[in-house]
Amino acid sequence: MSQAEPGGESRLALAAGIGCYLMWGIVPLVFQAMGRLGISPWEILANRTVWALPMAFVFVVAARQGGQVRAALKNPRTMAWLALSALLIAANWSIYIWAVNSGRVLETSLGYYINPLIAMAAGALIFNERIDRLGALAIALAALGVAVQAVAIGRLPVVSLALAVSFGGYGIVRKRVAAAAQTGLLIECLLLAGPGLVYVLWLQSSGAGHLGSSLPATAWLLACGPVTAVPLVLFSWAARRIPLSSLGFLQFIGPTIAFFIGVAQGEAFTPLRAASFAFIWGGAAVFAYGAWRRSRPELRATELVEPAE
C-alpha cells in the first residue's frame, strides 16, 4: 500500500461532503421552478418520498448491501433509529420546501449557517468531542446573530431554528445508527414512501396532481428522486467517516449559495438583518479557523500512520 492510500477514504469522505452541500445549495432553484408550475409544497414533498425510493434501491444494489438491509429490517433498535431519522428528514424537507417557495430563502440560509454550530455542540455532548475557546466563541456569535435576526424580522426566526434543529438531529441520528449510508437511506425511503404514494395517488385521482399534466411538471417531479437521494447518500456516507465538527464546517457551502440566491431574488435585506448575518458569518469564520487548526495534526497523522487492515 502506498503512503497516499491511508488517507484515501478520508479524502473521498471530504469530497462526498462537499458534493452534497453543493447540491443542497442550488436546491431552492429546483423547488421554486416546481412552485412556478403550480406544484404545492406538499405535492413536492410526497413526490420526493416516492421517487427517492427507486434511486435508494439502485444505490443499495450497486453497493451490494441487500444483506445489510435485511439485517436492519430485522433489528428493532436499528429500525427505531431509522424511523426517527426518517421523521426528522421529512420535517426538514417540508419546512424547507415551504420556505423557499414563500420568499424565505434567506431564513433557510440562516438556519443552515446555525446548523454546523449545533453539530459542534452535539459532538461535544454526545460524542465527547471537545469544544475549545474558539468553538465557544463561534457558538456565542451565532446566538447573538439569531437574536439580532429576531429583532430584524420582528419575531423569532422559527424557520431558521426548525431547519437547524431538524437537520442537526438527523445528522446525529445517522452517525449513531448501525447502518451503512445506502442501507439507511433505503429504509428511510421505505418508511416515507408509503404515505407519500397514498397522497400522490389521491392527488392524481382527484385531478389535482401535476404528474403527467405537462412535460416540465412531470420531469421536475421525477427529478425529485436523484435530487433527494444523491446528496443524502453522500451526506450519510461522509457523516460516518469524518467528525461532526468537520462535516459541519463543510455545511457553510450550502447556505452561502442560498444566501446569494435570496439576495439576488430581492428578499428584504435591511441593515439590521445584514448585522445579524455579520454575527453569523463571524461565528462561521471562527468555527472554520478552529476546524482548520484542529485538522492540521490530524492530516499529518493520516499521512504518517497506516491503519491496520
Coordinates of N, CA and C in Angstrom, one line a residue, residues 115-290:
N115 N -26.7 25.5 11.8 CA -26.7 24.0 12.0 C -25.3 23.5 12.3
P116 N -24.2 24.0 11.6 CA -22.9 23.4 12.0 C -22.5 23.7 13.5
L117 N -23.0 24.8 14.0 CA -22.7 25.1 15.4 C -23.5 24.2 16.3
I118 N -24.7 23.8 15.9 CA -25.5 22.8 16.6 C -24.7 21.5 16.6
A119 N -24.2 21.2 15.4 CA -23.5 19.9 15.2 C -22.2 19.9 16.1
M120 N -21.6 21.0 16.3 CA -20.4 21.1 17.2 C -20.8 20.8 18.6
A121 N -21.9 21.5 19.0 CA -22.4 21.3 20.4 C -22.8 19.9 20.6
A122 N -23.5 19.3 19.7 CA -23.9 17.9 19.8 C -22.7 17.0 19.8
G123 N -21.7 17.3 19.0 CA -20.5 16.5 19.1 C -19.9 16.4 20.4
A124 N -19.9 17.6 21.1 CA -19.4 17.6 22.5 C -20.2 16.9 23.5
L125 N -21.6 17.0 23.4 CA -22.5 16.4 24.4 C -22.6 14.9 24.1
I126 N -22.6 14.5 22.9 CA -23.0 13.1 22.6 C -21.8 12.3 22.2
F127 N -20.8 12.8 21.5 CA -19.7 12.1 21.0 C -18.4 12.5 21.7
N128 N -18.5 13.2 22.8 CA -17.3 13.6 23.6 C -16.3 14.4 22.8
E129 N -16.7 15.1 21.8 CA -15.8 16.0 21.0 C -15.6 17.3 21.8
R130 N -14.4 17.7 22.1 CA -14.1 18.9 22.9 C -14.5 20.2 22.2
I131 N -15.1 21.1 22.9 CA -15.3 22.5 22.5 C -14.3 23.4 23.1
D132 N -13.4 23.9 22.3 CA -12.4 24.8 22.8 C -12.9 26.3 22.9
R133 N -12.0 27.2 23.2 CA -12.5 28.6 23.3 C -13.0 29.1 22.0
L134 N -12.3 28.7 20.9 CA -12.8 29.2 19.6 C -14.2 28.7 19.3
G135 N -14.4 27.4 19.7 CA -15.8 26.9 19.5 C -16.8 27.6 20.3
A136 N -16.5 27.9 21.5 CA -17.4 28.6 22.4 C -17.7 30.0 21.9
L137 N -16.7 30.7 21.3 CA -16.9 32.0 20.7 C -17.7 31.9 19.5
A138 N -17.5 30.9 18.7 CA -18.4 30.7 17.5 C -19.8 30.5 17.8
I139 N -20.1 29.7 18.8 CA -21.5 29.5 19.3 C -22.1 30.8 19.8
A140 N -21.3 31.5 20.6 CA -21.8 32.8 21.2 C -22.1 33.8 20.1
L141 N -21.3 33.9 19.0 CA -21.6 34.8 17.9 C -22.8 34.4 17.2
A142 N -23.0 33.1 17.0 CA -24.2 32.6 16.3 C -25.4 32.9 17.1
A143 N -25.4 32.7 18.4 CA -26.5 33.0 19.2 C -26.9 34.5 19.2
L144 N -25.9 35.4 19.1 CA -26.1 36.8 19.0 C -26.7 37.1 17.7
G145 N -26.2 36.4 16.6 CA -26.8 36.6 15.3 C -28.3 36.3 15.2
V146 N -28.6 35.2 15.9 CA -30.0 34.8 15.9 C -30.9 35.8 16.6
A147 N -30.3 36.4 17.7 CA -31.1 37.4 18.5 C -31.3 38.6 17.6
V148 N -30.3 39.1 16.9 CA -30.4 40.2 16.1 C -31.4 40.0 14.9
Q149 N -31.3 38.8 14.4 CA -32.3 38.4 13.3 C -33.7 38.5 13.8
A150 N -33.9 38.0 15.1 CA -35.3 38.1 15.6 C -35.8 39.6 15.7
V151 N -34.9 40.5 16.1 CA -35.2 41.9 16.1 C -35.5 42.4 14.7
A152 N -34.6 42.0 13.7 CA -34.7 42.5 12.3 C -36.0 42.1 11.7
I153 N -36.5 40.9 11.9 CA -37.7 40.4 11.3 C -38.9 40.5 12.2
G154 N -38.7 41.0 13.4 CA -39.8 41.2 14.3 C -40.4 40.0 15.0
R155 N -39.7 38.9 14.9 CA -40.2 37.6 15.5 C -39.0 36.7 15.6
L156 N -39.2 35.6 16.4 CA -38.1 34.6 16.5 C -38.0 33.9 15.1
P157 N -36.8 33.7 14.6 CA -36.6 33.1 13.3 C -36.9 31.6 13.4
V158 N -38.2 31.3 13.5 CA -38.7 29.9 13.7 C -38.2 29.0 12.6
V159 N -38.4 29.5 11.3 CA -38.0 28.6 10.2 C -36.5 28.3 10.3
S160 N -35.7 29.3 10.6 CA -34.2 29.0 10.6 C -33.9 28.0 11.7
L161 N -34.5 28.2 12.9 CA -34.2 27.3 14.0 C -34.7 25.9 13.8
A162 N -35.9 25.8 13.2 CA -36.5 24.5 12.9 C -35.7 23.7 11.9
L163 N -35.2 24.4 10.9 CA -34.3 23.7 9.9 C -33.0 23.3 10.6
A164 N -32.4 24.1 11.4 CA -31.2 23.8 12.0 C -31.3 22.6 13.0
V165 N -32.4 22.6 13.8 CA -32.6 21.5 14.8 C -32.9 20.2 14.1
S166 N -33.8 20.3 13.1 CA -34.2 19.0 12.4 C -33.1 18.4 11.7
F167 N -32.3 19.2 10.9 CA -31.2 18.5 10.2 C -30.0 18.2 11.1
G168 N -29.8 19.0 12.1 CA -28.8 18.7 13.1 C -29.1 17.4 13.8
G169 N -30.4 17.2 14.1 CA -30.8 15.9 14.7 C -30.7 14.8 13.8
Y170 N -31.0 15.0 12.5 CA -30.8 13.9 11.5 C -29.3 13.5 11.4
G171 N -28.4 14.4 11.4 CA -27.0 14.1 11.3 C -26.6 13.3 12.6
I172 N -27.1 13.7 13.7 CA -26.7 13.0 15.0 C -27.2 11.5 14.9
V173 N -28.5 11.4 14.5 CA -29.0 10.0 14.5 C -28.3 9.1 13.5
R174 N -28.0 9.7 12.3 CA -27.3 8.9 11.3 C -25.9 8.5 11.7
K175 N -25.3 9.3 12.5 CA -24.0 9.0 13.0 C -24.0 7.9 14.0
R176 N -25.1 7.8 14.7 CA -25.3 6.7 15.8 C -25.8 5.4 15.2
V177 N -26.6 5.5 14.2 CA -27.3 4.3 13.8 C -26.4 3.3 13.2
A178 N -26.6 2.0 13.4 CA -25.7 0.9 12.9 C -26.2 0.5 11.6
A179 N -26.0 1.4 10.6 CA -26.5 1.0 9.2 C -25.6 1.9 8.2
A180 N -25.2 1.2 7.2 CA -24.4 1.9 6.1 C -25.3 3.0 5.5
A181 N -24.6 3.9 4.8 CA -25.4 5.1 4.2 C -26.5 4.6 3.3
Q182 N -26.1 3.7 2.3 CA -27.1 3.3 1.4 C -28.3 2.5 2.0
T183 N -27.9 1.7 3.0 CA -28.9 0.9 3.7 C -29.9 1.7 4.4
G184 N -29.3 2.7 5.2 CA -30.2 3.6 6.0 C -31.1 4.4 5.1
L185 N -30.5 4.9 4.0 CA -31.4 5.8 3.1 C -32.5 5.0 2.5
L186 N -32.2 3.7 2.1 CA -33.3 2.9 1.5 C -34.4 2.7 2.6
I187 N -34.1 2.3 3.8 CA -35.1 2.1 4.8 C -35.9 3.4 5.2
E188 N -35.2 4.5 5.2 CA -35.9 5.8 5.4 C -36.9 6.0 4.3
C189 N -36.4 5.8 3.1 CA -37.3 6.0 1.9 C -38.5 5.0 2.0
L190 N -38.3 3.8 2.4 CA -39.4 2.8 2.5 C -40.4 3.3 3.6
L191 N -39.9 3.8 4.7 CA -40.8 4.3 5.7 C -41.6 5.5 5.2
L192 N -41.1 6.4 4.4 CA -41.7 7.6 4.0 C -42.5 7.5 2.7
A193 N -42.1 6.5 1.9 CA -42.8 6.4 0.5 C -44.2 6.0 0.6
G194 N -44.6 5.2 1.6 CA -46.0 4.7 1.7 C -47.0 5.9 1.8
P195 N -46.8 6.7 2.9 CA -47.7 7.9 3.0 C -47.6 8.8 1.8
G196 N -46.4 9.0 1.2 CA -46.2 9.8 0.1 C -47.0 9.3 -1.1
L197 N -46.9 8.0 -1.4 CA -47.6 7.4 -2.5 C -49.1 7.5 -2.4
V198 N -49.6 7.3 -1.2 CA -51.1 7.5 -1.0 C -51.5 8.9 -1.3
Y199 N -50.7 9.9 -0.9 CA -51.1 11.3 -1.2 C -51.0 11.6 -2.7
V200 N -49.9 11.1 -3.4 CA -49.7 11.3 -4.8 C -50.9 10.7 -5.6
L201 N -51.3 9.4 -5.2 CA -52.4 8.8 -5.9 C -53.7 9.5 -5.7
W202 N -53.9 10.0 -4.5 CA -55.1 10.8 -4.2 C -55.2 12.1 -5.1
L203 N -54.0 12.8 -5.2 CA -54.0 14.0 -6.0 C -54.3 13.6 -7.5
Q204 N -53.6 12.5 -7.9 CA -53.8 12.2 -9.3 C -55.3 11.8 -9.6
S205 N -55.9 11.0 -8.7 CA -57.3 10.6 -8.9 C -58.3 11.7 -8.9
S206 N -57.9 12.8 -8.1 CA -58.8 13.9 -7.9 C -58.6 15.0 -9.0
G207 N -57.6 14.7 -9.9 CA -57.3 15.7 -10.9 C -56.5 16.8 -10.5
A208 N -56.0 16.8 -9.3 CA -55.2 18.0 -8.8 C -53.7 17.7 -8.9
G209 N -53.3 16.5 -9.2 CA -51.9 16.1 -9.3 C -51.3 16.7 -10.6
H210 N -50.0 17.0 -10.6 CA -49.3 17.5 -11.7 C -48.4 16.5 -12.4
L211 N -48.4 15.2 -11.9 CA -47.6 14.2 -12.6 C -48.3 13.8 -13.9
G212 N -47.7 14.0 -15.0 CA -48.3 13.7 -16.3 C -49.1 14.9 -16.9
S213 N -49.3 16.0 -16.1 CA -50.0 17.1 -16.6 C -49.3 17.9 -17.7
S214 N -48.0 17.9 -17.7 CA -47.2 18.5 -18.7 C -45.8 18.0 -18.6
L215 N -45.0 18.1 -19.7 CA -43.7 17.6 -19.7 C -42.8 18.2 -18.7
P216 N -42.8 19.6 -18.5 CA -41.9 20.2 -17.5 C -42.3 19.7 -16.1
A217 N -43.6 19.7 -15.8 CA -44.0 19.3 -14.4 C -43.6 17.9 -14.1
T218 N -43.8 17.0 -15.1 CA -43.5 15.6 -14.9 C -42.0 15.4 -14.7
A219 N -41.2 16.1 -15.5 CA -39.8 16.0 -15.5 C -39.2 16.5 -14.1
W220 N -39.8 17.6 -13.6 CA -39.3 18.1 -12.3 C -39.7 17.2 -11.2
L221 N -40.9 16.6 -11.2 CA -41.3 15.7 -10.2 C -40.5 14.4 -10.2
L222 N -40.2 13.9 -11.3 CA -39.4 12.7 -11.4 C -38.0 13.0 -10.9
A223 N -37.5 14.3 -11.2 CA -36.2 14.6 -10.8 C -36.0 14.7 -9.2
C224 N -37.2 14.7 -8.5 CA -37.1 14.7 -7.1 C -36.4 13.5 -6.5
G225 N -36.4 12.4 -7.3 CA -35.6 11.2 -6.9 C -34.1 11.4 -6.7
P226 N -33.4 11.7 -7.8 CA -32.0 12.0 -7.7 C -31.7 13.2 -6.9
V227 N -32.5 14.3 -7.0 CA -32.2 15.5 -6.2 C -32.2 15.2 -4.7
T228 N -33.1 14.2 -4.3 CA -33.2 13.9 -2.9 C -32.2 12.8 -2.5
A229 N -32.1 11.8 -3.3 CA -31.3 10.6 -2.8 C -29.8 10.8 -2.9
V230 N -29.3 11.4 -4.0 CA -27.9 11.5 -4.2 C -27.2 12.3 -3.1
P231 N -27.6 13.6 -2.8 CA -26.9 14.3 -1.7 C -27.1 13.6 -0.4
L232 N -28.3 13.0 -0.1 CA -28.5 12.3 1.2 C -27.5 11.2 1.4
V233 N -27.3 10.4 0.3 CA -26.4 9.2 0.5 C -25.0 9.7 0.6
L234 N -24.6 10.8 -0.1 CA -23.3 11.3 0.1 C -23.1 11.9 1.5
F235 N -24.1 12.6 2.0 CA -24.0 13.1 3.4 C -23.9 12.0 4.4
S236 N -24.8 10.9 4.3 CA -24.7 9.9 5.2 C -23.4 9.1 5.2
W237 N -22.9 8.9 4.0 CA -21.6 8.2 3.8 C -20.5 9.0 4.5
A238 N -20.5 10.3 4.2 CA -19.5 11.2 4.8 C -19.6 11.3 6.3
A239 N -20.9 11.4 6.8 CA -21.1 11.6 8.2 C -20.5 10.5 9.1
R240 N -20.4 9.2 8.6 CA -19.9 8.1 9.3 C -18.4 8.0 9.3
R241 N -17.7 8.9 8.5 CA -16.3 8.8 8.3 C -15.5 10.0 8.7
I242 N -16.1 11.1 8.9 CA -15.4 12.3 9.3 C -16.1 12.9 10.6
P243 N -15.4 13.6 11.4 CA -16.0 14.2 12.7 C -17.2 15.1 12.3
L244 N -18.2 15.1 13.3 CA -19.3 16.0 13.1 C -18.8 17.5 12.9
S245 N -17.8 17.8 13.6 CA -17.3 19.2 13.5 C -16.8 19.5 12.1
S246 N -16.1 18.6 11.5 CA -15.6 18.8 10.2 C -16.7 18.8 9.2
L247 N -17.7 17.9 9.4 CA -18.8 17.9 8.5 C -19.6 19.2 8.6
G248 N -19.8 19.7 9.8 CA -20.5 20.9 10.0 C -19.8 22.1 9.3
F249 N -18.4 22.1 9.3 CA -17.7 23.1 8.6 C -18.0 23.1 7.1
L250 N -18.2 22.0 6.5 CA -18.5 21.9 5.1 C -19.9 22.5 4.8
Q251 N -20.8 22.5 5.8 CA -22.1 22.9 5.5 C -22.2 24.4 5.2
F252 N -21.2 25.1 5.5 CA -21.2 26.6 5.1 C -21.4 26.8 3.6
I253 N -21.0 25.8 2.8 CA -21.1 25.9 1.4 C -22.6 26.1 1.0
G254 N -23.5 25.3 1.5 CA -24.9 25.3 1.1 C -25.6 26.6 1.4
P255 N -25.5 27.1 2.7 CA -26.2 28.3 3.0 C -25.6 29.6 2.3
T256 N -24.3 29.5 2.0 CA -23.7 30.6 1.2 C -24.3 30.8 -0.1
I257 N -24.5 29.6 -0.8 CA -25.2 29.7 -2.1 C -26.6 30.2 -2.0
A258 N -27.3 29.6 -1.0 CA -28.7 30.0 -0.7 C -28.8 31.5 -0.4
F259 N -27.8 32.0 0.4 CA -27.8 33.5 0.7 C -27.8 34.3 -0.6
F260 N -26.9 34.0 -1.5 CA -26.8 34.8 -2.7 C -28.1 34.6 -3.6
I261 N -28.7 33.5 -3.5 CA -29.9 33.3 -4.3 C -31.0 34.2 -3.7
G262 N -31.1 34.2 -2.3 CA -32.1 35.0 -1.7 C -32.0 36.5 -2.0
V263 N -30.7 37.0 -1.9 CA -30.4 38.4 -2.2 C -30.7 38.7 -3.6
A264 N -30.3 37.8 -4.5 CA -30.5 38.1 -6.0 C -32.0 38.1 -6.3
Q265 N -32.8 37.4 -5.6 CA -34.2 37.4 -5.8 C -35.0 38.5 -5.2
G266 N -34.2 39.4 -4.5 CA -34.8 40.6 -4.0 C -35.5 40.5 -2.6
E267 N -35.1 39.5 -1.8 CA -35.6 39.4 -0.5 C -35.1 40.5 0.4
A268 N -35.9 41.0 1.3 CA -35.6 42.1 2.2 C -34.3 41.9 2.9
F269 N -33.3 42.8 2.7 CA -32.0 42.7 3.4 C -31.7 44.0 4.0
T270 N -32.3 44.3 5.1 CA -32.1 45.6 5.8 C -30.7 45.6 6.5
P271 N -30.3 46.8 6.9 CA -29.0 46.9 7.7 C -29.0 46.0 8.9
L272 N -30.2 46.0 9.6 CA -30.2 45.2 10.9 C -30.1 43.7 10.5
R273 N -30.7 43.3 9.4 CA -30.6 41.9 9.0 C -29.2 41.6 8.6
A274 N -28.6 42.6 7.9 CA -27.2 42.4 7.5 C -26.3 42.2 8.7
A275 N -26.6 43.0 9.8 CA -25.8 42.8 11.0 C -26.0 41.4 11.6
S276 N -27.2 40.9 11.5 CA -27.4 39.5 12.1 C -26.5 38.5 11.3
F277 N -26.5 38.7 10.0 CA -25.7 37.7 9.2 C -24.2 38.0 9.5
A278 N -23.8 39.2 9.8 CA -22.4 39.5 10.1 C -22.0 38.7 11.3
F279 N -22.8 38.7 12.3 CA -22.5 37.9 13.5 C -22.4 36.4 13.2
I280 N -23.4 35.9 12.4 CA -23.4 34.5 12.0 C -22.1 34.2 11.2
W281 N -21.8 35.1 10.2 CA -20.5 34.9 9.5 C -19.3 34.9 10.3
G282 N -19.3 35.8 11.4 CA -18.2 35.8 12.3 C -18.1 34.5 13.0
G283 N -19.2 34.0 13.5 CA -19.2 32.7 14.1 C -18.7 31.6 13.2
A284 N -19.1 31.7 11.9 CA -18.7 30.7 10.9 C -17.2 30.8 10.7
A285 N -16.7 32.0 10.6 CA -15.3 32.2 10.4 C -14.4 31.7 11.5
V286 N -14.9 32.0 12.7 CA -14.2 31.4 13.9 C -14.2 29.9 13.9
F287 N -15.4 29.4 13.6 CA -15.6 27.9 13.6 C -14.6 27.3 12.5
A288 N -14.6 27.9 11.3 CA -13.8 27.4 10.2 C -12.3 27.5 10.6
Y289 N -11.9 28.6 11.2 CA -10.5 28.6 11.7 C -10.1 27.6 12.7
G290 N -11.0 27.4 13.6 CA -10.8 26.4 14.6 C -10.7 25.0 14.0

